[in-house]
Amino acid sequence: MKDNFIKGFLYKEIYRNEINGYMVGLFKIKDNNIDYDDDMIHITGILPRLSEKKEYILYGEIVYHNKYGKQFNVNSFEVNIPTKEEELIVFLSSDLFPGVGEKSAKQIVDTFHEDTINKILENKDCLQLIPRLGENKINRIYNVLVDYQSTSNIVMELTKLGFDMKDSLSFLNKYNNKILDTVNNNIYELIDSDEMSFVKIDEIALGMGINEDDERRIKALIIYIMKELCFNNGDTYLFLEEISNMLSNYVSISNEKFDYLMVKLVKNKKIIIEDKRYYLRKFYEAEKYICERLCFLNDMSINSNVSIDKYINNKEKDDKIKYDEIQKKAIYSGVNNNITIITGGPGTGKTTIVKAIVNILIHEKKLKKDDIALLAPTGRASKKLMETTGISASTIHKYLGWDKDTNTFATDEYSPNGQKYIIVDEVSMIDTLLMEALFKGIRRDAKLILVGDYYQLPSVSEGQILKDIIDSDCLPVIRLNQIYRQSEDSYILNLAYDIKNKNISEDLFIKKDDYLFISSDNDNAGSYIKEVVKKAIEKGYTDREVQILAPMYKSLNGIDNLNIMLQELFNPSSKNKKEIKIRNVTFRECDKVLQLVNDPDNNVYNGDIGYIEDIIISKDKKIINQININYDGNIVEYTPDKFINFRHGYAISIHKAQGSEFDMVIMPVVNSFKRMLYNKLVYTGVTRAKKSLVIVGDSNAFIYGINNDYVDNRKTTLKDFIINFYNE
């Protein structure tokens, strides 16, 4: 079947997303095979900038828009170069070729006929046969023709190989006209850009005829395996046997060849070996850099000595509170030392200390608010930090000027931000590469205060920054152990500390005023959760106050199924609510949703929770135009290409909940989750609850999770690097 096409010219570009290349334009049609009678149509798709002077053939399909009616959604395109003699004369005498009139154009076509364009491109000197056509005009004609067809030819060649339009344009922008040479010489070099997965590149490469045991493929496969193993396990280095064993699942090669290829990767500086540890270069250099910056700050002389006694005395008098000696030590260190690490569980006063430090810096040290940067890894955590201190806070990504399209930061060691004090909360969530970027983005003499809970989950990605720093025992760490944020009748925080200390007792299963354990098997857990939520709603709780946390997405009691059930409880279908189906999941107005990716352009970040405010649907209710989501007053507009960036947020993962607190938390802890349960996960989930906690599940699974130290097995070397720095 012939592809649907329209042929003609771009009349006007209406909209363009500079990040992903998505555009909307008005196209003037000369010819088509789509049964379309008008001479104009709106086009959409991921496309480069189209010239209004060039004729294009666009391939795709008709879609319907509530405002613009019929649109042509473009999948691929090519620049149309005419072949008929009369068309060639018009083409060569057009505005594309200044200085070439109709007479000269006719002379060129009369000489070379329908093969005119090919003849010129093969050898531009053939135009010397044309009278009064000087060298400048010849070069101009040739260069225009090369430019005219190069972009479309490259994109067409890439799409024929299996690249989609977005990837084709991305690689074209990065490699320019050399992209085809790169693809043909060694397509696996494209993996270095991190713009396309190994799996996809490998599929294209094998389709091009590259053998499975090709040296280029296996070297790329080794790098891919190391990336996957590091990410999945949170490691920053691997052992040789791990790499070899995983490689054997993909390809069969001799030990000799494997060793030979590893040596080549080391020589090419793709891999670094140290003490039988095999690093991807970026992780080794990141841990080394973080170590150097931490130790540099620690070794700098203290150049300030602000007294905190006056502030503390006034604060204790005015607010009728009492700082203990450890809290005073933390405040003093944060104000005066170049680096301070503050760690403690919930209720130990971390927030109180940060607030005190900020107030002293502003009121006693007379710093401007702009001299202080308050940072956190998530939007919700940064908002909480801002509410606590009263000054502006930001995500780390936003502070560093992260470009999601290129995965780079605007700030680096050559152009850092200028704040004098950097206070970072929820440090346990920060991975190795982000911490490296943070250090590169702040001035070298900035005073640094790192705050976090040592016992919470480490970062989703590679590394365990806070744990390694504290375990090194080389840097100033203030450990907060006394619980303050607790009333006499509260049990949640006690439970959290029992879990952390693996204190298994009958109290784990005895009902308290703010805690309930409901014994249930896997089949009935969902029903119990449903009843708990119903009762919470009857008591006046809303979905803003109730959060269900689970460790898995799939399974009977997984996040996906729980969200379906909870949607009907919190936001049932109504005639007054518009709803749509995306990927077989129904979304409706007022739904609670979770952002899945960082989107700095719209000031919304991975883990942010919002509510669907409006759904704009076409008149025939078949084609969705736009979904508007409200994130605490920040309205973000989602077009269809962005619908993948969110999901329901009634039930979320415990990892996604880090940095957030909720009035009521409900956690299923069933046997089917057993392989995913471990101490820090359970602890982190429990500590998200402020007023009420309900655990539904099996007591044995709960105890297993408390006793399981799985997360502590990450292989990292930041701790060793710090220790070695001071031992050398």
XYZ file of C-alpha atoms in Angstrom:
728
model
C 0.000 0.000 0.000
C 1.336 3.410 -0.991
C 2.014 5.807 1.893
C -0.300 8.767 2.279
C 1.411 11.936 1.093
C 0.931 15.603 0.409
C 3.226 17.595 -1.871
C 3.705 21.318 -1.797
C 5.175 24.199 0.179
C 5.172 25.391 3.775
C 2.973 28.457 3.886
C 3.554 29.384 7.544
C 5.032 27.881 10.705
C 2.508 28.447 13.513
C 4.159 26.765 16.496
C 7.470 25.071 17.311
C 8.755 23.327 20.426
C 12.465 24.128 20.351
C 13.271 21.241 22.676
C 11.788 18.258 20.848
C 11.197 19.742 17.370
C 7.423 19.339 17.442
C 5.802 21.849 15.098
C 2.458 22.982 13.732
C 2.321 24.670 10.349
C 0.082 25.622 7.459
C 0.949 23.767 4.247
C -0.015 24.712 0.652
C -0.837 21.555 -1.308
C 0.050 20.993 -4.982
C -0.711 17.271 -5.039
C -1.856 14.528 -2.632
C -3.341 11.032 -2.437
C -5.443 11.536 0.718
C -8.767 12.530 -0.811
C -8.411 16.121 0.312
C -9.810 18.914 -1.853
C -8.612 22.122 -0.138
C -5.315 23.692 -1.147
C -4.290 24.345 2.482
C -3.939 21.989 5.470
C -2.450 22.180 8.949
C 0.535 19.861 9.435
C 1.968 18.537 12.715
C 4.947 16.412 13.673
C 8.593 16.387 14.742
C 10.301 18.182 11.873
C 13.283 20.450 11.179
C 12.610 24.000 10.120
C 11.055 23.816 6.679
C 11.891 26.439 4.087
C 8.989 28.285 2.529
C 10.931 28.253 -0.760
C 11.365 24.483 -1.012
C 8.890 21.936 -2.263
C 8.342 18.970 0.059
C 6.677 15.597 -0.029
C 5.276 14.840 3.428
C 4.273 11.305 4.420
C 1.846 10.554 7.239
C -1.855 10.376 8.032
C -4.933 12.521 8.490
C -5.982 13.279 12.083
C -8.759 15.469 13.470
C -8.369 18.526 15.697
C -11.221 20.232 17.538
C -10.079 23.676 16.407
C -8.287 23.133 13.082
C -10.333 20.221 11.761
C -8.421 17.876 9.457
C -4.656 17.875 10.035
C -1.839 15.940 8.414
C 0.396 14.258 10.988
C 3.846 13.886 9.374
C 5.878 10.712 9.921
C 8.648 11.424 7.371
C 9.444 13.807 4.559
C 11.672 14.500 1.610
C 12.559 17.578 -0.383
C 11.003 17.297 -3.801
C 13.357 18.081 -6.638
C 11.544 18.429 -9.982
C 12.468 16.220 -12.937
C 10.217 17.473 -15.756
C 11.909 20.070 -17.951
C 9.262 22.763 -17.570
C 9.302 22.314 -13.770
C 13.096 22.462 -13.727
C 13.084 25.809 -15.533
C 10.653 27.275 -12.998
C 12.696 25.760 -10.163
C 16.105 27.097 -11.284
C 14.721 30.572 -11.985
C 13.049 30.808 -8.555
C 14.182 32.934 -5.600
C 16.294 30.011 -4.416
C 18.853 30.840 -7.098
C 19.449 34.617 -7.088
C 21.018 35.874 -10.278
C 19.666 32.987 -12.370
C 16.893 34.221 -14.651
C 14.474 32.279 -16.778
C 16.743 32.510 -19.834
C 19.751 31.017 -18.018
C 17.577 28.367 -16.429
C 16.209 27.346 -19.837
C 19.745 27.121 -21.232
C 20.772 24.814 -18.363
C 17.737 22.554 -18.805
C 18.048 22.501 -22.598
C 21.653 21.295 -22.119
C 21.058 18.563 -19.509
C 17.315 17.889 -19.869
C 15.551 15.905 -17.131
C 18.868 14.835 -15.615
C 19.861 18.442 -14.878
C 20.040 18.228 -11.074
C 21.995 14.979 -10.975
C 24.494 16.282 -13.536
C 25.181 19.429 -11.515
C 25.535 17.533 -8.246
C 27.894 15.013 -9.836
C 30.131 17.699 -11.277
C 29.352 21.383 -10.899
C 31.919 22.259 -13.601
C 29.466 20.999 -16.199
C 27.745 24.387 -15.818
C 30.724 26.011 -17.533
C 29.075 24.884 -20.756
C 26.393 27.509 -20.178
C 27.234 30.957 -21.664
C 27.606 33.974 -19.323
C 27.349 31.783 -16.210
C 30.302 32.889 -14.103
C 32.105 30.942 -11.368
C 30.217 32.696 -8.577
C 26.830 31.752 -10.019
C 28.019 28.180 -10.634
C 29.114 27.811 -7.016
C 25.894 29.400 -5.804
C 23.726 26.991 -7.827
C 25.715 23.986 -6.669
C 25.683 24.982 -2.971
C 21.939 25.645 -3.018
C 21.276 22.226 -4.553
C 23.484 20.477 -1.999
C 21.774 22.276 0.861
C 18.377 21.764 -0.738
C 18.511 18.027 -0.594
C 21.072 17.209 2.106
C 18.859 17.454 5.217
C 15.980 15.501 3.768
C 18.283 12.909 2.194
C 20.052 12.313 5.485
C 16.815 12.111 7.441
C 15.311 9.797 4.814
C 18.359 7.530 4.928
C 18.249 7.392 8.712
C 14.516 6.667 8.816
C 14.986 3.910 6.219
C 17.526 2.300 8.557
C 15.047 2.360 11.453
C 15.666 5.681 13.209
C 12.511 7.591 14.080
C 12.135 11.221 13.079
C 13.054 12.615 16.502
C 16.254 10.569 16.760
C 17.180 11.357 13.159
C 16.914 15.091 13.712
C 18.700 14.880 17.069
C 21.693 13.053 15.581
C 21.699 15.335 12.552
C 21.959 18.363 14.843
C 24.758 16.743 16.826
C 26.848 15.236 14.027
C 25.757 17.461 11.092
C 26.388 15.951 7.664
C 28.847 13.437 9.159
C 26.058 11.424 10.785
C 25.722 8.973 7.876
C 29.489 8.383 7.874
C 29.325 7.726 11.608
C 26.435 5.308 11.188
C 28.150 3.434 8.364
C 31.612 3.324 9.994
C 30.526 2.477 13.543
C 26.906 3.027 14.464
C 27.690 2.031 18.046
C 29.524 5.334 18.564
C 26.071 6.911 18.868
C 25.688 5.255 22.288
C 28.172 7.749 23.749
C 25.624 10.527 23.254
C 23.090 8.833 25.582
C 20.340 10.005 23.219
C 19.324 6.533 22.095
C 19.345 3.185 23.874
C 21.782 0.420 23.041
C 18.866 -1.920 22.345
C 17.477 0.329 19.627
C 20.871 1.077 18.073
C 21.752 -2.615 18.191
C 18.521 -3.549 16.410
C 19.332 -1.099 13.616
C 22.960 -2.262 13.449
C 22.032 -5.938 13.138
C 19.528 -4.967 10.463
C 22.393 -3.309 8.582
C 24.213 -6.639 8.517
C 26.647 -6.199 11.427
C 27.536 -9.580 12.922
C 26.661 -10.397 16.522
C 30.328 -11.076 17.351
C 31.592 -7.889 15.671
C 34.204 -6.224 17.874
C 32.416 -2.858 17.668
C 29.186 -4.436 18.877
C 30.715 -6.346 21.775
C 32.599 -3.287 23.073
C 29.367 -1.307 22.964
C 27.565 -4.221 24.605
C 30.076 -4.262 27.478
C 29.497 -0.540 28.112
C 25.727 -1.090 27.949
C 25.922 -3.980 30.414
C 28.009 -1.934 32.830
C 25.513 0.937 32.641
C 22.586 -1.405 33.280
C 24.236 -3.239 36.161
C 25.290 0.005 37.825
C 21.861 1.586 37.449
C 19.878 -1.474 38.553
C 22.009 -2.044 41.642
C 22.995 1.532 42.432
C 26.691 0.641 42.025
C 29.449 2.925 40.796
C 31.847 0.070 40.011
C 31.694 -3.611 39.093
C 33.832 -6.709 39.290
C 35.086 -8.356 36.131
C 33.124 -11.543 36.750
C 29.832 -9.626 36.900
C 30.470 -8.084 33.503
C 31.614 -11.367 31.950
C 28.635 -13.322 33.303
C 26.124 -10.783 32.032
C 27.853 -10.582 28.638
C 27.448 -14.348 28.203
C 23.665 -13.819 28.175
C 24.014 -11.790 24.969
C 26.917 -13.282 23.022
C 29.346 -16.190 23.242
C 33.028 -15.222 23.040
C 36.241 -16.684 24.396
C 37.808 -15.458 27.622
C 40.807 -14.327 25.582
C 38.693 -12.134 23.325
C 36.811 -10.713 26.316
C 40.077 -9.791 28.040
C 41.387 -8.282 24.806
C 38.311 -6.091 24.376
C 38.387 -4.951 28.021
C 42.020 -3.897 27.539
C 41.021 -1.891 24.460
C 38.198 -0.186 26.369
C 40.647 0.731 29.126
C 43.160 2.085 26.592
C 40.379 4.158 25.023
C 39.531 5.458 28.534
C 35.975 4.150 28.361
C 36.680 2.042 31.449
C 38.956 2.663 34.441
C 40.420 -0.165 36.534
C 41.573 0.352 40.099
C 42.095 -2.386 42.723
C 40.171 -4.906 40.607
C 37.258 -2.502 40.448
C 35.933 -1.748 36.978
C 34.411 1.706 36.574
C 32.680 3.465 33.771
C 34.839 6.541 33.432
C 32.089 8.993 34.372
C 31.428 7.349 37.756
C 35.103 7.112 38.681
C 35.737 10.742 37.812
C 32.539 11.846 39.588
C 33.417 10.137 42.878
C 36.973 11.484 42.696
C 35.703 15.002 42.042
C 33.152 14.879 44.879
C 35.869 13.643 47.231
C 38.231 16.444 46.205
C 35.610 19.163 46.703
C 34.437 17.808 50.068
C 37.963 17.533 51.416
C 38.921 20.935 50.021
C 36.043 22.559 51.897
C 36.830 20.636 55.051
C 40.483 21.720 54.984
C 39.738 25.413 54.407
C 40.266 27.554 57.468
C 37.171 28.805 59.251
C 36.862 32.424 58.264
C 33.788 33.399 60.245
C 32.919 33.282 63.893
C 29.381 34.483 64.308
C 28.007 34.067 67.810
C 24.751 32.142 67.983
C 24.218 32.604 71.716
C 22.204 35.801 71.342
C 19.908 34.267 68.723
C 19.373 31.073 70.708
C 18.650 32.918 73.948
C 16.109 35.190 72.263
C 14.505 32.287 70.411
C 14.198 30.146 73.523
C 12.680 33.071 75.408
C 10.245 34.196 72.689
C 9.093 30.759 71.512
C 9.482 28.953 74.836
C 11.629 26.236 73.303
C 14.906 24.680 74.384
C 17.742 23.725 72.042
C 19.829 20.792 73.272
C 23.600 20.786 73.018
C 23.682 18.740 69.820
C 21.261 21.113 68.112
C 23.359 24.104 69.216
C 26.439 22.369 67.838
C 24.680 21.811 64.501
C 23.623 25.459 64.285
C 27.106 26.708 65.196
C 28.764 24.398 62.652
C 26.324 25.339 59.900
C 26.928 29.053 60.423
C 30.679 29.016 60.918
C 32.173 25.930 59.273
C 32.851 25.472 55.580
C 31.104 22.132 55.516
C 28.547 20.564 57.834
C 26.613 17.316 57.506
C 23.455 17.059 59.610
C 21.704 13.710 59.808
C 18.778 12.462 61.836
C 15.460 10.714 61.561
C 12.003 12.309 61.545
C 11.196 14.512 64.497
C 14.820 15.116 65.514
C 14.842 18.812 64.611
C 16.586 18.960 61.229
C 14.043 21.488 59.971
C 14.329 23.576 63.133
C 18.114 23.717 62.774
C 18.000 24.721 59.102
C 15.535 27.499 59.931
C 17.782 28.719 62.734
C 20.868 28.729 60.492
C 19.059 30.740 57.809
C 17.746 33.277 60.332
C 21.206 33.775 61.872
C 22.814 34.226 58.455
C 20.253 36.882 57.514
C 19.743 38.722 60.819
C 23.069 38.251 62.613
C 25.539 37.906 59.751
C 23.574 40.362 57.597
C 23.608 38.212 54.498
C 21.150 38.905 51.729
C 18.636 36.201 50.896
C 20.234 35.960 47.452
C 23.483 34.893 49.124
C 21.832 31.677 50.310
C 20.760 28.804 48.066
C 18.218 26.362 49.522
C 18.128 23.196 47.430
C 16.445 19.802 47.359
C 16.298 16.977 44.808
C 12.497 17.146 44.354
C 9.942 19.876 43.866
C 7.918 18.900 46.938
C 11.014 18.817 49.139
C 12.121 22.243 47.918
C 8.646 23.639 48.559
C 8.724 22.281 52.113
C 12.156 23.896 52.583
C 10.804 27.234 51.383
C 7.785 27.030 53.712
C 10.097 26.251 56.633
C 12.590 29.062 56.113
C 10.523 31.737 54.434
C 12.996 32.246 51.600
C 12.999 30.895 48.061
C 14.086 27.293 47.490
C 14.701 25.350 44.312
C 15.295 21.891 42.935
C 18.935 21.131 42.235
C 18.178 20.671 38.537
C 16.549 24.087 38.257
C 19.331 25.765 40.230
C 21.966 24.321 37.902
C 20.032 25.208 34.728
C 19.443 21.665 33.554
C 18.634 21.201 29.860
C 16.556 18.054 29.578
C 17.052 17.830 25.819
C 20.847 17.589 26.037
C 21.040 16.386 29.655
C 23.539 19.121 30.456
C 23.730 21.930 32.992
C 24.173 25.631 32.279
C 26.434 26.044 35.292
C 29.784 24.302 35.680
C 33.199 24.849 37.280
C 33.911 27.584 34.717
C 30.637 29.474 35.267
C 29.331 28.555 38.747
C 26.503 30.175 40.673
C 27.597 32.826 43.160
C 25.768 32.029 46.425
C 27.956 31.976 49.550
C 25.931 29.417 51.512
C 24.474 26.261 49.991
C 21.968 24.302 52.092
C 20.862 20.994 50.572
C 18.019 18.932 52.074
C 17.125 15.268 51.447
C 20.720 14.476 50.481
C 20.107 10.718 50.711
C 18.164 11.014 47.437
C 21.039 12.594 45.479
C 22.955 10.304 43.115
C 26.640 10.491 42.245
C 26.361 12.333 38.931
C 23.949 14.932 40.292
C 26.194 15.613 43.286
C 29.137 16.068 40.936
C 27.081 18.537 38.876
C 26.135 20.405 42.068
C 29.748 20.787 43.139
C 30.676 22.009 39.675
C 27.837 24.526 39.777
C 28.772 26.271 43.048
C 31.738 28.471 43.855
C 34.716 26.640 45.345
C 34.651 28.638 48.595
C 30.898 28.311 49.174
C 29.949 27.038 52.616
C 28.035 23.779 52.301
C 25.402 22.324 54.635
C 24.135 18.840 53.741
C 20.996 17.621 55.519
C 19.375 14.218 55.319
C 18.251 11.029 56.981
C 21.053 8.464 56.922
C 18.545 5.623 57.180
C 16.287 6.589 54.311
C 16.475 5.040 50.885
C 19.511 5.951 48.813
C 19.164 7.506 45.391
C 17.312 5.681 42.645
C 20.387 6.004 40.457
C 24.024 5.178 41.121
C 25.709 5.964 44.424
C 24.962 6.442 48.122
C 26.397 9.876 48.720
C 25.152 10.641 52.227
C 26.000 7.174 53.562
C 29.521 7.239 52.124
C 30.227 10.715 53.496
C 29.050 9.783 56.989
C 30.692 6.342 57.025
C 34.055 7.844 56.058
C 34.177 9.439 59.523
C 36.474 12.145 58.130
C 34.075 15.061 57.812
C 32.093 17.023 60.428
C 28.835 15.120 60.975
C 26.183 16.153 63.477
C 23.994 13.183 64.447
C 20.572 14.075 65.827
C 19.199 11.289 67.987
C 16.594 12.900 70.251
C 12.986 12.865 69.003
C 11.157 16.172 69.566
C 8.308 16.215 67.024
C 6.048 13.885 68.881
C 3.155 14.115 71.264
C 2.876 11.715 74.155
C 0.163 9.670 72.490
C 1.925 9.380 69.091
C 3.407 6.071 68.058
C 4.444 6.517 64.392
C 7.910 7.906 65.117
C 8.559 5.242 67.735
C 7.589 2.639 65.171
C 10.010 4.182 62.670
C 12.881 3.923 65.108
C 11.917 0.372 66.053
C 12.058 -0.525 62.365
C 15.413 1.205 61.924
C 16.833 -0.656 64.924
C 15.120 -3.951 63.953
C 13.329 -4.015 67.265
C 10.698 -6.685 66.641
C 7.977 -6.690 69.314
C 4.251 -7.189 69.738
C 3.835 -3.401 69.475
C 4.313 -3.735 65.727
C 0.842 -5.260 65.467
C -1.076 -3.592 68.319
C -3.503 -0.792 67.460
C -2.554 2.710 68.579
C -4.318 6.057 68.262
C -2.301 6.906 65.141
C -1.315 3.424 63.950
C -3.152 0.322 62.794
C -1.897 -3.005 61.443
C -4.541 -4.982 59.540
C -3.672 -8.622 59.027
C -4.517 -9.773 55.502
C -3.505 -12.236 52.834
C -2.672 -11.163 49.304
C -6.172 -11.770 47.937
C -8.006 -9.626 50.494
C -5.565 -6.737 51.029
C -7.206 -4.585 48.346
C -10.619 -4.940 49.980
C -9.229 -3.912 53.360
C -7.501 -0.876 51.834
C -10.769 0.065 50.164
C -12.611 -0.040 53.490
C -9.902 2.005 55.232
C -10.115 4.670 52.530
C -13.925 4.743 52.698
C -13.786 5.354 56.449
C -11.134 8.037 55.982
C -13.367 9.809 53.449
C -16.298 9.607 55.880
C -14.102 11.304 58.507
C -13.389 14.157 56.093
C -10.055 13.080 54.656
C -9.393 14.004 51.014
C -6.993 12.527 48.475
C -4.660 15.453 49.255
C -4.274 14.099 52.784
C -4.350 10.338 52.112
C -1.508 8.632 50.273
C -1.174 4.932 49.478
C 2.448 3.753 49.180
C 3.518 0.450 47.663
C 6.813 -1.080 46.478
C 5.576 -2.532 43.152
C 3.537 -1.397 40.140
C 2.332 -4.740 38.851
C 0.516 -7.508 40.796
C -2.892 -7.701 42.428
C -2.052 -5.120 45.101
C 0.382 -3.153 42.987
C 0.247 0.565 42.318
C -1.527 0.231 38.958
C -4.494 -1.745 40.328
C -4.710 0.323 43.488
C -4.960 3.519 41.429
C -7.927 2.146 39.490
C -9.731 1.280 42.719
C -8.840 4.528 44.469
C -9.908 6.686 41.536
C -13.455 5.390 41.901
C -13.405 6.196 45.619
C -11.878 9.671 45.461
C -12.983 10.808 42.023
C -15.836 8.710 40.579
C -17.192 9.223 37.094
C -19.662 12.073 36.706
C -21.591 13.782 33.937
C -19.938 17.027 34.970
C -16.405 15.666 34.564
C -14.690 15.174 31.238
C -12.593 12.046 30.954
C -10.292 10.457 28.425
C -8.492 7.159 27.957
C -4.714 7.163 27.620
C -2.869 3.869 27.183
C -6.028 2.036 28.321
C -6.157 4.073 31.531
C -9.016 6.481 32.192
C -8.159 9.973 33.396
C -10.800 12.458 34.415
C -10.975 16.018 35.682
C -9.987 16.391 39.379
C -7.821 13.254 39.213
C -4.720 13.180 41.396
C -1.664 12.632 39.180
C 2.066 12.131 39.588
C 4.693 13.758 37.351
C 7.204 11.172 36.094
C 9.968 13.277 34.516
C 11.796 16.521 35.219
C 10.418 19.389 33.146
C 12.298 22.543 34.163
C 10.693 24.597 31.386
C 7.347 24.250 33.163
C 8.779 24.173 36.702
C 7.482 20.665 37.380
C 9.672 17.776 38.461
C 9.740 14.021 38.866
C 7.635 13.115 41.919
C 5.486 16.264 41.972
C 1.783 15.640 42.642
C -0.894 17.653 40.878
C -4.579 17.572 39.925
C -6.176 17.555 36.486
C -7.890 20.903 36.184
C -9.183 20.723 32.630
C -9.379 18.287 29.720
C -9.825 19.821 26.281
C -11.435 17.345 23.907
C -12.493 17.678 20.298
C -16.159 18.044 19.496
C -16.436 14.456 18.318
C -14.775 13.284 21.589
C -12.253 11.157 19.732
C -9.140 13.299 19.560
C -7.622 14.863 22.685
C -6.097 18.246 22.356
C -4.801 19.202 25.796
C -4.781 18.350 29.509
C -4.120 21.057 32.105
C -2.686 19.939 35.454
C -2.477 22.139 38.541
C 0.643 21.729 40.688
C -0.058 23.924 43.736
C -1.011 26.880 41.577
C 1.393 26.129 38.716
C -0.790 25.219 35.717
C 1.063 22.987 33.247
C -0.393 22.349 29.790
C 0.123 18.859 28.348
C -0.232 18.194 24.629
C -0.620 14.586 23.413
C 3.130 14.096 23.048
C 3.478 14.813 26.799
C 0.686 12.548 28.103
C 3.289 9.904 28.868
C 4.835 12.215 31.487
C 2.228 11.596 34.180
C 0.183 8.817 35.772
C -2.370 8.511 38.567
C -1.079 9.569 41.960
C -3.526 8.053 44.436
C -1.055 5.226 44.941
C 2.650 5.852 44.323
C 5.930 4.105 45.001
C 7.797 4.667 48.248
C 10.761 5.936 46.209
C 8.554 8.617 44.624
C 7.278 9.636 48.070
C 10.712 10.571 49.404
C 10.930 14.198 50.401
C 7.173 14.327 51.020
C 4.899 13.879 54.035
C 1.191 13.056 54.161
C -1.379 13.259 56.949
C -2.416 9.643 56.386
C -0.355 6.871 54.805
C -1.655 3.408 53.894
C 0.934 0.735 53.026
C 0.183 -2.739 51.670
C 2.874 -5.156 52.918
C 1.839 -8.519 51.475
C 3.707 -11.720 50.692
C 3.677 -11.026 46.951
C 5.832 -7.955 47.693
C 8.288 -9.944 49.801
C 11.200 -9.874 47.349
C 10.896 -6.059 47.165
C 10.722 -5.408 50.905
C 13.764 -4.286 52.871
C 14.507 -2.250 55.965
C 15.142 1.168 54.480
C 12.143 0.884 52.164
C 9.776 0.060 55.027
C 11.366 2.757 57.220
C 11.069 5.381 54.489
C 7.418 4.504 53.853
C 6.503 4.677 57.533
C 8.232 8.040 58.018
C 6.068 9.631 55.302
C 3.074 9.570 57.704
C 2.492 12.651 59.853
C -0.753 11.851 61.708
C -2.009 8.388 60.802
C -0.451 5.163 59.482
C -2.232 1.986 58.368
C -0.313 -1.113 57.303
C -2.288 -3.850 55.555
C -0.699 -7.218 55.010
C 1.088 -10.229 56.368
C 2.999 -10.010 59.653
C 5.734 -12.328 58.356
C 6.230 -10.159 55.262
C 6.411 -7.083 57.502
C 9.027 -8.667 59.765
C 10.979 -9.933 56.752
C 11.122 -6.418 55.318
C 12.336 -5.000 58.632
C 15.155 -7.546 58.840
C 16.252 -7.367 55.198
C 19.343 -5.147 54.664
C 19.371 -5.533 50.894
C 19.935 -1.872 50.075
C 23.183 -1.722 52.035
C 24.987 -3.843 49.454
C 25.775 -1.058 46.968
C 29.309 -0.987 45.636
C 30.632 2.570 45.803
C 34.028 4.101 46.562
C 33.373 7.679 47.675
C 33.918 6.584 51.285
C 37.243 4.937 50.406
C 38.372 7.922 48.338
C 37.733 10.283 51.276
C 39.548 8.013 53.738
C 42.503 7.587 51.378
C 42.682 11.347 50.867
C 43.399 11.852 54.555
C 45.648 8.819 54.913
C 47.988 9.739 52.072
